[in-house]
mmCIF file of C-alpha atoms and ligand atoms in Angstrom:
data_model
loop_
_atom_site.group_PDB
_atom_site.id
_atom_site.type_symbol
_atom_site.label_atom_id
_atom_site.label_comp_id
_atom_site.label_asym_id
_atom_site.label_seq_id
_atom_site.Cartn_x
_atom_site.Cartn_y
_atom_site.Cartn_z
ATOM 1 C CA UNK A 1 0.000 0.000 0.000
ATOM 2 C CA UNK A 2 1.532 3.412 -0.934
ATOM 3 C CA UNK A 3 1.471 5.838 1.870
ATOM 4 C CA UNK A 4 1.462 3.123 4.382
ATOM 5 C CA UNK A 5 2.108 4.885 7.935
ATOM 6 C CA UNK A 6 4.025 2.760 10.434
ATOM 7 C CA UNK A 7 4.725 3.450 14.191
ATOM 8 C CA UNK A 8 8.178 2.457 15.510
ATOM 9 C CA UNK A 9 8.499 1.838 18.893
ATOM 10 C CA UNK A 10 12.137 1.237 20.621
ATOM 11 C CA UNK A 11 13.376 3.184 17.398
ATOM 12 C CA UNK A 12 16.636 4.137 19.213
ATOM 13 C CA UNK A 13 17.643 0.597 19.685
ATOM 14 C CA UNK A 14 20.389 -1.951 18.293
ATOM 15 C CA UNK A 15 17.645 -3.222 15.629
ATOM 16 C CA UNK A 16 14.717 -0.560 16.390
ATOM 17 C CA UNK A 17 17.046 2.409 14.636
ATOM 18 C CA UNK A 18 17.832 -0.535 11.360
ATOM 19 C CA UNK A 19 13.837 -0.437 11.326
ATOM 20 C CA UNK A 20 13.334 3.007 11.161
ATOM 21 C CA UNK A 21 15.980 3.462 8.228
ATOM 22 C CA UNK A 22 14.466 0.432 6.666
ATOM 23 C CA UNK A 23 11.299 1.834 6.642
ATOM 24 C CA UNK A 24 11.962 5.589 5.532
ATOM 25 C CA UNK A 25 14.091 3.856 2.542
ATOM 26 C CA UNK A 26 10.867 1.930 1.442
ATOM 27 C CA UNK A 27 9.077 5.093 1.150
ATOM 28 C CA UNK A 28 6.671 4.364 4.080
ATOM 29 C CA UNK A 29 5.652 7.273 6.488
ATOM 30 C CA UNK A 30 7.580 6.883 9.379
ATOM 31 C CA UNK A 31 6.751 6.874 12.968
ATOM 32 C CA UNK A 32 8.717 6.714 15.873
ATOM 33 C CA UNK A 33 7.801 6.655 19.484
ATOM 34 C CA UNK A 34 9.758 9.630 21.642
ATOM 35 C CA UNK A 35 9.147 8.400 25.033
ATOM 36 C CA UNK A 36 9.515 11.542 27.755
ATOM 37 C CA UNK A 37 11.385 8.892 30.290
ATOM 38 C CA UNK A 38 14.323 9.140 27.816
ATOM 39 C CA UNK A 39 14.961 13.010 28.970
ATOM 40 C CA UNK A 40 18.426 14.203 28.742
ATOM 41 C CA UNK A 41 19.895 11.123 27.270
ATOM 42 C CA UNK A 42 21.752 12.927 24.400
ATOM 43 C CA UNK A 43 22.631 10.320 22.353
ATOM 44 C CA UNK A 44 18.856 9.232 21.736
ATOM 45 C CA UNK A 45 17.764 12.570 21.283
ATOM 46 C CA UNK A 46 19.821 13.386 18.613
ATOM 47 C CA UNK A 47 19.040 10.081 16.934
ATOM 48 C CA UNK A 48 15.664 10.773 17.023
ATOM 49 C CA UNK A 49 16.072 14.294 15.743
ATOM 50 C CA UNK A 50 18.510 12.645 12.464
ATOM 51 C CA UNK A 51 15.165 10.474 12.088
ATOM 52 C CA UNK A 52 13.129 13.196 11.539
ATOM 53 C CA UNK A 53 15.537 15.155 9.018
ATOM 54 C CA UNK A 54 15.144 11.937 6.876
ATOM 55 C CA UNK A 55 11.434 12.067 6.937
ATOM 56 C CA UNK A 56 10.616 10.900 10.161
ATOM 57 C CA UNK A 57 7.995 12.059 12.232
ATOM 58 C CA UNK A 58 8.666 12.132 16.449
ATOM 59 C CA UNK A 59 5.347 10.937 18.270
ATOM 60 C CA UNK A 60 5.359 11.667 21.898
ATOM 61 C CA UNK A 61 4.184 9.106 23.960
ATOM 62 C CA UNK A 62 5.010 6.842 27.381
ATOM 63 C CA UNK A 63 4.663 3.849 28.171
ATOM 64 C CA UNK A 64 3.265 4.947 31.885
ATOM 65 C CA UNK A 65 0.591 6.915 29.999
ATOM 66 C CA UNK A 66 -2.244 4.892 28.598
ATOM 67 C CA UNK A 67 -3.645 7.472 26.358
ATOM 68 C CA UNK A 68 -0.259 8.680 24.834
ATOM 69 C CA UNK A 69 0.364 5.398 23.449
ATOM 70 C CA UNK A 70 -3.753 4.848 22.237
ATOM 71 C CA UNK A 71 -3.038 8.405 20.412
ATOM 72 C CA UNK A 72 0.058 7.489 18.854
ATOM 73 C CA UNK A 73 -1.511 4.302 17.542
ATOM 74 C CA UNK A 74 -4.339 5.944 16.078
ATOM 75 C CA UNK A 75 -1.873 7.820 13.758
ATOM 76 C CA UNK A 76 -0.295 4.622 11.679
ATOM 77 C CA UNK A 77 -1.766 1.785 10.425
ATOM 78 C CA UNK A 78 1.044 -1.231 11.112
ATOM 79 C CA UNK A 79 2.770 -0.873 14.770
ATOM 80 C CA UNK A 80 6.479 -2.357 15.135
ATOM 81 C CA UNK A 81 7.455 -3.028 18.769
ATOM 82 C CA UNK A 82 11.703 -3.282 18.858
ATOM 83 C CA UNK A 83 11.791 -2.799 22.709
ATOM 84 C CA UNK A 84 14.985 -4.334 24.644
ATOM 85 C CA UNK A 85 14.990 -7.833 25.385
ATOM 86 C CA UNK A 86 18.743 -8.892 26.015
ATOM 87 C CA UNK A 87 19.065 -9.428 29.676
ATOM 88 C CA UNK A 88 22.790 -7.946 29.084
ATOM 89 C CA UNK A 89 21.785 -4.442 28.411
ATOM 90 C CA UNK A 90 17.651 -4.185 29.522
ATOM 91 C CA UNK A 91 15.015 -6.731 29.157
ATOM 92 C CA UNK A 92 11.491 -5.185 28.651
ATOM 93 C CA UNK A 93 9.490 -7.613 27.011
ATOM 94 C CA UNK A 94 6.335 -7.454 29.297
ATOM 95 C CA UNK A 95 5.673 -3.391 28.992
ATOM 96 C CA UNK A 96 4.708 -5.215 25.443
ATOM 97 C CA UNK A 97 0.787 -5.742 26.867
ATOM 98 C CA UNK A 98 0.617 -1.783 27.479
ATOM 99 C CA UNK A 99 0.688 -1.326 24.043
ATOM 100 C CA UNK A 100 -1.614 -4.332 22.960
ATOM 101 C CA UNK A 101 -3.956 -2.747 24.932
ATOM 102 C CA UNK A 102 -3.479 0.843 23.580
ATOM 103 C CA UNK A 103 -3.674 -1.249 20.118
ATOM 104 C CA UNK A 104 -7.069 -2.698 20.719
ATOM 105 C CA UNK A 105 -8.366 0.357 22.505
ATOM 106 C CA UNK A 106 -7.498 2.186 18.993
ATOM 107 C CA UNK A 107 -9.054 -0.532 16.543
ATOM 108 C CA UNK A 108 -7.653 1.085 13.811
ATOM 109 C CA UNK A 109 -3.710 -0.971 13.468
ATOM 110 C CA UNK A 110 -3.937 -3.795 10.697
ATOM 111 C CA UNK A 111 -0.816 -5.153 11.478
ATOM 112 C CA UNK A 112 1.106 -5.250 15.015
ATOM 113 C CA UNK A 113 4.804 -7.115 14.705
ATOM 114 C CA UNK A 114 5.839 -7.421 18.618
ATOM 115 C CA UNK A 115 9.625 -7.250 19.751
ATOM 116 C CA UNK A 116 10.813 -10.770 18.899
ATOM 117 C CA UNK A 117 13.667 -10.576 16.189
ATOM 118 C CA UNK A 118 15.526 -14.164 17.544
ATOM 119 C CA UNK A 119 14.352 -18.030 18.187
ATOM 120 C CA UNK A 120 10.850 -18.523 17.440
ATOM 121 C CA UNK A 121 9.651 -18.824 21.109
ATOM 122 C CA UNK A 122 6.954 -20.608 20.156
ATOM 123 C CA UNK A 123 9.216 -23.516 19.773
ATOM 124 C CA UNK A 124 11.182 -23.123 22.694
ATOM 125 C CA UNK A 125 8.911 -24.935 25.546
ATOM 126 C CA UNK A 126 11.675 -26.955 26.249
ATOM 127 C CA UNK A 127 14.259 -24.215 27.220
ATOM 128 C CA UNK A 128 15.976 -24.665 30.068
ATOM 129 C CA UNK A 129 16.531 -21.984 32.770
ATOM 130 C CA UNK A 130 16.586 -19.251 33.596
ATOM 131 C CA UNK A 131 16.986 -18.427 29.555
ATOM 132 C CA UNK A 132 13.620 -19.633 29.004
ATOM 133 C CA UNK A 133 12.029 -16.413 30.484
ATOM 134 C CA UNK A 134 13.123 -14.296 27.225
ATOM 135 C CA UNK A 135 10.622 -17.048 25.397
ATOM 136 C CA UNK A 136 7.879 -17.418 27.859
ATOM 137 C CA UNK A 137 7.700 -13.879 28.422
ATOM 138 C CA UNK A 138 7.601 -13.356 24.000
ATOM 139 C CA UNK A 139 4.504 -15.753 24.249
ATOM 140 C CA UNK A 140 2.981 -14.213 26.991
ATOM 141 C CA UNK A 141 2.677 -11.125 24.614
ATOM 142 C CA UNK A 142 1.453 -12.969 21.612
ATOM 143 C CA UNK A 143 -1.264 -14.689 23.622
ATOM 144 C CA UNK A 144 -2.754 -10.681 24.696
ATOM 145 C CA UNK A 145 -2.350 -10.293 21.141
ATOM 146 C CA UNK A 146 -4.136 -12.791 19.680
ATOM 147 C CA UNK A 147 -6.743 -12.583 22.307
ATOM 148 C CA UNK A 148 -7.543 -9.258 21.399
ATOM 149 C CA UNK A 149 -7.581 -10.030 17.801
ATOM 150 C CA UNK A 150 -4.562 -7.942 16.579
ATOM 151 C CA UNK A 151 -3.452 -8.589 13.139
ATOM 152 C CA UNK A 152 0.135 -9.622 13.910
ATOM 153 C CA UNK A 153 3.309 -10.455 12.030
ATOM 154 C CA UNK A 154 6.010 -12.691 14.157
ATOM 155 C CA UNK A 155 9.696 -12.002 13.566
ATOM 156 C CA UNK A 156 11.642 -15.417 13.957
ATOM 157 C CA UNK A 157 15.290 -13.299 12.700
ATOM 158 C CA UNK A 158 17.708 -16.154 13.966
ATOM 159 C CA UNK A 159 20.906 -14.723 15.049
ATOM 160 C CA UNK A 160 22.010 -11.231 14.635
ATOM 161 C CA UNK A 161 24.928 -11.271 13.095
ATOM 162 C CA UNK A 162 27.134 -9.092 15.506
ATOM 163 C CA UNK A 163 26.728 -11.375 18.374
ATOM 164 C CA UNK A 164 27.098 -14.654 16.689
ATOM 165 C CA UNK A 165 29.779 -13.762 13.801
ATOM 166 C CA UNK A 166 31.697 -10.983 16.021
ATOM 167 C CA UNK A 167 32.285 -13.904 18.664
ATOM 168 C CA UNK A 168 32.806 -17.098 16.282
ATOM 169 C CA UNK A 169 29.346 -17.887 18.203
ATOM 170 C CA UNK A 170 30.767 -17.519 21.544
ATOM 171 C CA UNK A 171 28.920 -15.797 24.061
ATOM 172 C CA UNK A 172 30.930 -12.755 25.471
ATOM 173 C CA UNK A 173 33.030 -11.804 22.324
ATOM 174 C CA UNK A 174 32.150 -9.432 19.671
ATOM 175 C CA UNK A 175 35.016 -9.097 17.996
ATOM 176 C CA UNK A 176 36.841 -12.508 16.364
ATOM 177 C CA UNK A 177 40.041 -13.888 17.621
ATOM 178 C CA UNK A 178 42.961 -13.906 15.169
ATOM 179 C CA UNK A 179 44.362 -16.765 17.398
ATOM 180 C CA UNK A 180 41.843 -19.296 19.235
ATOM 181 C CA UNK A 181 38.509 -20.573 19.433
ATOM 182 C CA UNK A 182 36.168 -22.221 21.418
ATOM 183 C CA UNK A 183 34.294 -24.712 19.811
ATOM 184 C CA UNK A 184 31.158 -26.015 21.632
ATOM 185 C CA UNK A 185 30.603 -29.444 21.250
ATOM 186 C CA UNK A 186 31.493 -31.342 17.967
ATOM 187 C CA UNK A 187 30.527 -27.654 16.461
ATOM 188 C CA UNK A 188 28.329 -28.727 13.522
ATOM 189 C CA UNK A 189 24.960 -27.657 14.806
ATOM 190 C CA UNK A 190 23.681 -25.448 12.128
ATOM 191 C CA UNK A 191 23.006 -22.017 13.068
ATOM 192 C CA UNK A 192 21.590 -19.115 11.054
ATOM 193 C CA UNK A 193 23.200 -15.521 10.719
ATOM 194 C CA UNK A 194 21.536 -12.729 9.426
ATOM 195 C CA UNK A 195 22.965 -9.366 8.721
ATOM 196 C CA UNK A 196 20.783 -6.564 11.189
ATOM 197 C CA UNK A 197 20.018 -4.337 8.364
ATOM 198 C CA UNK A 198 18.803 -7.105 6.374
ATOM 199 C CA UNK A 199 16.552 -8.109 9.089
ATOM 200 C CA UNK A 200 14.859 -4.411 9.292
ATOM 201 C CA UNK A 201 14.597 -4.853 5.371
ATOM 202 C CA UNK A 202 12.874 -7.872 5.360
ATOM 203 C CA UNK A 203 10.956 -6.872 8.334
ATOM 204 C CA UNK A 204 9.267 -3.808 6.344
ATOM 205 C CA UNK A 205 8.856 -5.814 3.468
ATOM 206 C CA UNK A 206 6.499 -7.779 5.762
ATOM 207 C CA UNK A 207 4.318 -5.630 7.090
ATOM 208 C CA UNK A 208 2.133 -5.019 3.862
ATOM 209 C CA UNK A 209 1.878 -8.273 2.483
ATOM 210 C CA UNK A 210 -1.275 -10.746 2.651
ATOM 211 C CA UNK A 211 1.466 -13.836 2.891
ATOM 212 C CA UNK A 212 2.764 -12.899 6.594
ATOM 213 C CA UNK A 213 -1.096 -11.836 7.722
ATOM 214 C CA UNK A 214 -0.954 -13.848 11.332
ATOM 215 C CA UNK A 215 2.023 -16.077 10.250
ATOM 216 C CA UNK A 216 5.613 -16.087 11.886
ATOM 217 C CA UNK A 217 8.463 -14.899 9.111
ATOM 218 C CA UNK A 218 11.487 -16.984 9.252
ATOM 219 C CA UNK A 219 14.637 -15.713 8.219
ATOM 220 C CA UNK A 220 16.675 -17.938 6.979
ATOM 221 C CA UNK A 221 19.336 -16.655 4.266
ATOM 222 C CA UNK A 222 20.221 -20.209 2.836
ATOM 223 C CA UNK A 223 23.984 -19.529 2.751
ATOM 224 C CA UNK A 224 24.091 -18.137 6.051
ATOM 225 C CA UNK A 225 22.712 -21.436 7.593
ATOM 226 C CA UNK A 226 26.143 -22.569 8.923
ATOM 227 C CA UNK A 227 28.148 -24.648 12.061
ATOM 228 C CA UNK A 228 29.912 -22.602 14.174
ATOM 229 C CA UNK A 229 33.081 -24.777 12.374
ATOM 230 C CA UNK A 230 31.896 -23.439 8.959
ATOM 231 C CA UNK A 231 31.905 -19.534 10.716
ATOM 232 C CA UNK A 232 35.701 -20.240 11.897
ATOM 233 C CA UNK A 233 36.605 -21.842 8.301
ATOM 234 C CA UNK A 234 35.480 -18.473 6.848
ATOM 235 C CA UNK A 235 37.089 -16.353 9.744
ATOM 236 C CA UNK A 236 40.146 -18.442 8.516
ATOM 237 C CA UNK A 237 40.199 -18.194 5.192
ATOM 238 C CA UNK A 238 39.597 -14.733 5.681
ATOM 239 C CA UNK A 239 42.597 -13.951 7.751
ATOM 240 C CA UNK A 240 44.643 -16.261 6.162
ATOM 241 C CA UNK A 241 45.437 -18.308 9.408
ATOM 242 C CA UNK A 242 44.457 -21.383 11.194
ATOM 243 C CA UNK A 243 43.177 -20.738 14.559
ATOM 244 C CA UNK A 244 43.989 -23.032 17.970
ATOM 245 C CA UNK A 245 40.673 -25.006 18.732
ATOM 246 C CA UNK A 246 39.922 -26.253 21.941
ATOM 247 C CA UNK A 247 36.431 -27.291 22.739
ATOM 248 C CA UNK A 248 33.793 -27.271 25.488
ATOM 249 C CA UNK A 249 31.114 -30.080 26.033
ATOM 250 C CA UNK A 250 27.677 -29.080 26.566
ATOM 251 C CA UNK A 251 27.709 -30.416 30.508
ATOM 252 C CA UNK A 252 30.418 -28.347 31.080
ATOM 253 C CA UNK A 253 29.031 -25.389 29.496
ATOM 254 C CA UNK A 254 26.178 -25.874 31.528
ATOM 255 C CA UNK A 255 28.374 -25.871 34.297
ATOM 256 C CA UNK A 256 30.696 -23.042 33.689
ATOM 257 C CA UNK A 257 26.779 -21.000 34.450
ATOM 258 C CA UNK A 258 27.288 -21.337 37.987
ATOM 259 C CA UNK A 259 28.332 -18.404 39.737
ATOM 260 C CA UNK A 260 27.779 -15.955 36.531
ATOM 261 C CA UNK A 261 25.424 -12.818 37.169
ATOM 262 C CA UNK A 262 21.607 -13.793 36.163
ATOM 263 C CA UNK A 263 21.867 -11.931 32.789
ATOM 264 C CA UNK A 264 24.792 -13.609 31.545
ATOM 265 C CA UNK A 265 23.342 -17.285 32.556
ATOM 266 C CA UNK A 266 20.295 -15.933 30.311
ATOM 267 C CA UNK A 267 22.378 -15.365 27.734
ATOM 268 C CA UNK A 268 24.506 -18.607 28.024
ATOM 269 C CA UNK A 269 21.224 -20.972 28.008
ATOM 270 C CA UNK A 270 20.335 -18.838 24.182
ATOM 271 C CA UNK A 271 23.720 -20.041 23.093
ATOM 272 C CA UNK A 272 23.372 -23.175 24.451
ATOM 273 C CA UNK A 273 20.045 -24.284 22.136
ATOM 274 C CA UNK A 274 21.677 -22.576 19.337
ATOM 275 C CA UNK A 275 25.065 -23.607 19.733
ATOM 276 C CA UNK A 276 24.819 -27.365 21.095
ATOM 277 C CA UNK A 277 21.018 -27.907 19.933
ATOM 278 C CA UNK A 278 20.736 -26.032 16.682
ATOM 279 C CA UNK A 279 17.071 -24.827 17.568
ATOM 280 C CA UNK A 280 17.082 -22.528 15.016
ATOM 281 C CA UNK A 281 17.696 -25.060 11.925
ATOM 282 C CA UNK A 282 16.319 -28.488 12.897
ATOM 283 C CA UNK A 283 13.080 -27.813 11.808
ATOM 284 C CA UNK A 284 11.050 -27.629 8.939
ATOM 285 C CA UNK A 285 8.807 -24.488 8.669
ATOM 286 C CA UNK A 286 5.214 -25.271 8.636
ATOM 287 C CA UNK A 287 1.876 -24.058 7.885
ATOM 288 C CA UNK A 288 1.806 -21.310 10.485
ATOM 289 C CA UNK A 289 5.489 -19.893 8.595
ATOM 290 C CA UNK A 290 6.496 -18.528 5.825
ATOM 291 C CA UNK A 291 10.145 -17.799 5.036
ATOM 292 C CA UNK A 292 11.922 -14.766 4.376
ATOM 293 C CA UNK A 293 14.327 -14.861 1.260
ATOM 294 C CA UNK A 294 11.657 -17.005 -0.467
ATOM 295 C CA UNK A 295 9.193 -14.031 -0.092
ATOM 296 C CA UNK A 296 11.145 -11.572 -1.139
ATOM 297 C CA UNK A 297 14.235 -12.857 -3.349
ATOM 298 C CA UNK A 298 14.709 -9.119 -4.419
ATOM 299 C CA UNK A 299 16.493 -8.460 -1.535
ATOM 300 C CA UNK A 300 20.239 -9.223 -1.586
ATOM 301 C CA UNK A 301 21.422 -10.522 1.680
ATOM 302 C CA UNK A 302 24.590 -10.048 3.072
ATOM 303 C CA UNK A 303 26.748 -13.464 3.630
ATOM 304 C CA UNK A 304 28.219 -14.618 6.535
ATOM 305 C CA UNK A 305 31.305 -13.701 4.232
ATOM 306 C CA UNK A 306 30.953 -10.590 3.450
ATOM 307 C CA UNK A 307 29.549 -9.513 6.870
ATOM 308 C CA UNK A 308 33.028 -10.995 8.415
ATOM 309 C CA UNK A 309 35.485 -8.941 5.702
ATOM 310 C CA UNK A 310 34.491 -5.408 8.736
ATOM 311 C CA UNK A 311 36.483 -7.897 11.395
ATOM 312 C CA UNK A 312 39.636 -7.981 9.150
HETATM 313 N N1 NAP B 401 18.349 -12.703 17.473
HETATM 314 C C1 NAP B 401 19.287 -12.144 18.212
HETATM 315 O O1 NAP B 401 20.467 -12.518 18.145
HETATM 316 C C2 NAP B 401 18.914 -11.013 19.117
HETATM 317 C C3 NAP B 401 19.911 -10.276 19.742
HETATM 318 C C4 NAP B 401 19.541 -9.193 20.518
HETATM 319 C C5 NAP B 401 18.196 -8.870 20.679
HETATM 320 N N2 NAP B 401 17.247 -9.621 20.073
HETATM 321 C C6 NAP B 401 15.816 -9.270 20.236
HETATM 322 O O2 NAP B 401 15.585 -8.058 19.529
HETATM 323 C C7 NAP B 401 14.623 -7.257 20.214
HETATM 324 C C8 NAP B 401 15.175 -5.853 20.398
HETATM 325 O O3 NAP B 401 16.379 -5.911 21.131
HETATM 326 P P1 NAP B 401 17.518 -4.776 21.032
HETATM 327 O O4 NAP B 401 18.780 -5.389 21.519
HETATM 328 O O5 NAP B 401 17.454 -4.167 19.678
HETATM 329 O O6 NAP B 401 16.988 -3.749 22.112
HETATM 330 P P2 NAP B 401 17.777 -2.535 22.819
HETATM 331 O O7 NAP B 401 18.677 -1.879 21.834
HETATM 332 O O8 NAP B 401 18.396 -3.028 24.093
HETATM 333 O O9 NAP B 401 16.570 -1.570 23.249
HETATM 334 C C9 NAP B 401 15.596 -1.188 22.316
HETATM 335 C C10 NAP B 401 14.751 -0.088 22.852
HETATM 336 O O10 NAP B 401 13.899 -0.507 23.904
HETATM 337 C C11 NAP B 401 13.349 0.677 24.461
HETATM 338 N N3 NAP B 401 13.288 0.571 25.915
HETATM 339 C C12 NAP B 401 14.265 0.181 26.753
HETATM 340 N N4 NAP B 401 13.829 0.266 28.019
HETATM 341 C C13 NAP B 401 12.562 0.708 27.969
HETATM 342 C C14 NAP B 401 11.574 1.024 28.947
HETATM 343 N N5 NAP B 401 11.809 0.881 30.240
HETATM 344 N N6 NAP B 401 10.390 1.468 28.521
HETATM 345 C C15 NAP B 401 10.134 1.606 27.203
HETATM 346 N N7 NAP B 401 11.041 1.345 26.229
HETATM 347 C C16 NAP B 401 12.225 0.904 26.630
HETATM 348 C C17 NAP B 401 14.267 1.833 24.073
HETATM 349 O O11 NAP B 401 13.606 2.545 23.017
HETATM 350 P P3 NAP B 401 13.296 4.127 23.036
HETATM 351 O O12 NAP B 401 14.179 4.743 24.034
HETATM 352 O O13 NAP B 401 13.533 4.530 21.618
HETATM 353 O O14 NAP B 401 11.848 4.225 23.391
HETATM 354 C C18 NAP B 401 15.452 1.098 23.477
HETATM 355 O O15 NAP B 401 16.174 1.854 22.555
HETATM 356 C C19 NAP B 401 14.290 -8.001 21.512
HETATM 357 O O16 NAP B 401 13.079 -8.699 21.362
HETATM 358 C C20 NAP B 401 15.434 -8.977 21.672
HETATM 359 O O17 NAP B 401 15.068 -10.161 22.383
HETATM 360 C C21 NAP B 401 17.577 -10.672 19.285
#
């Protein structure tokens, strides 16, 4: 639809500020929530205020004020939530139902996607804790939603690439070693790396098409569906070097939790299905998915590849 309006909320974040420039480049009216709570926090600010010089337009509105948020959804017609939900830095999943409510209150959104941009948690009733809270907490929201009879859009965006291809797929580093890895377990679980930008793009592609009405998007780049030993052969052959390998089981993974800060055992369990259990590639997608690059095969993603030549 030309002239579609969408709302971005958590448009300063890691992937909220990819959606807003993902958005504004498809020629969509742009959105994006200002919340008052973020006062003097310069660096937002004057993100927000580059936003509107590309063609944004700053909606006032907090989450602590019921009627700011109904107002701001009566402006757009498709809402995208991008609010934090990496223990590590600020996990606000929940404040989610504040804005299904100011959604149905409005009645006027035809399509709401909800900050979920990882693992499907829909398929993650086996996770083990305390990780599993980032899941149960993501389905907690989509039941409000689909109780209230939002038109939704999941986001099932597998692995952002900075955390998974900065660290070889280990948890803590974000930049790649030039000299030794970690490999966890035999290290041929498939997981599946996607580029952030390409995640906003094929996010906004999304939100106007009659394919992803109610379904959950997989994205699933098919040469980015790797091991974490296929990541380190292409770190390699990259930097022209073999790197030391040792290698962790998954017991002693499991293990190497105790003692760690609450966040960082969060984290460790979402590396942990990825890494040991490749939950993000042993299944097939079914009736209730629909998958990214076969949607929209315009788009030209970025490979693990050429996402790895920045580290060099
Ligand atoms: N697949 C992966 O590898 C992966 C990795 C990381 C995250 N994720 C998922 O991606 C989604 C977004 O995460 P992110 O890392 O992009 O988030 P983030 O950068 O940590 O935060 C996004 C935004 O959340 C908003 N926010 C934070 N605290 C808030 C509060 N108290 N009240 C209202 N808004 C608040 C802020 O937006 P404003 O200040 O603009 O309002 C903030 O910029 C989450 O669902 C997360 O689970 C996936």
């Amino acid at each position: 639809m030309e002239n579609l309006r969408v709302l971005i909320v958590g448009g300063t974040g890691y992937i909220g500020k990819r959606l807003v420039k993902a958005s504004l480049a498809q020629g969509y009216q742009t959105f994006v929530l200002h919340r008052p709570e973020i006062g003097v926090d310069i660096e937002k600010v004057q993100l927000l205020f580059s936003f509107k010089e590309k063609g944004a337009k700053l909606v006032s509105g907090s989450f602590n004020d019921h009627q700011s948020l109904v107002n701001a959804v009566k402006l757009v017609d498709v809402v995208i939530c991008a609010i934090s939900g990496v223990h590590v830095r600020s996990h606000q999943i929940l404040l989610q139902l504040k804005l299904v409510d100011a959604i149905k209150e409005a009645g006027n959104v035809k399509r709401f996607l909800p900050s979920e941009f990882g693992t499907d948690p829909a398929r993650m009733a086996h996770a083990l804790e305390p990780g599993r809270i980032t899941f149960d907490d993501k389905m907690v929201v989509r039941k409000a939603i689909q109780e209230a009879g939002i038109p939704f859009t999941y986001i099932s965006a597998n692995c952002f690439a900075g955390y998974f291809l900065g660290g070889l797929c280990q948890i803590g580093h974000i930049i790649p070693s030039t000299d030794s890895v970690v490999i966890y377990g035999d290290g041929n679980e498939k997981g599946i790396y996607v580029d952030e930008y390409d995640i906003a793009m094929y996010t906004i592609k999304s939100i106007d098409d009659p394919r992803t009405l109610n379904k959950t998007v997989y994205i699933r780049p098919p040469e980015n569906i790797l091991s974490q030993r296929e990541v380190v052969q292409i770190w390699e052959k990259l930097i022209g070097k073999e790197l030391q390998k040792t290698s962790i089981s998954a017991e002693q993974f499991l293990s190497s939790m105790e003692g760690q800060p609450y966040e960082q055992q969060v984290g460790m369990i979402h590396y942990y299905h990825v890494c040991f259990e490749g939950c993000l590639a042993n299944f097939e997608i079914g009736e209730e998915g629909v998958e990214a690059c076969e949607l929209y095969p315009d788009i030209k993603y970025t490979t693990v590849e050429e996402y790895m030549k920045r580290y060099v």
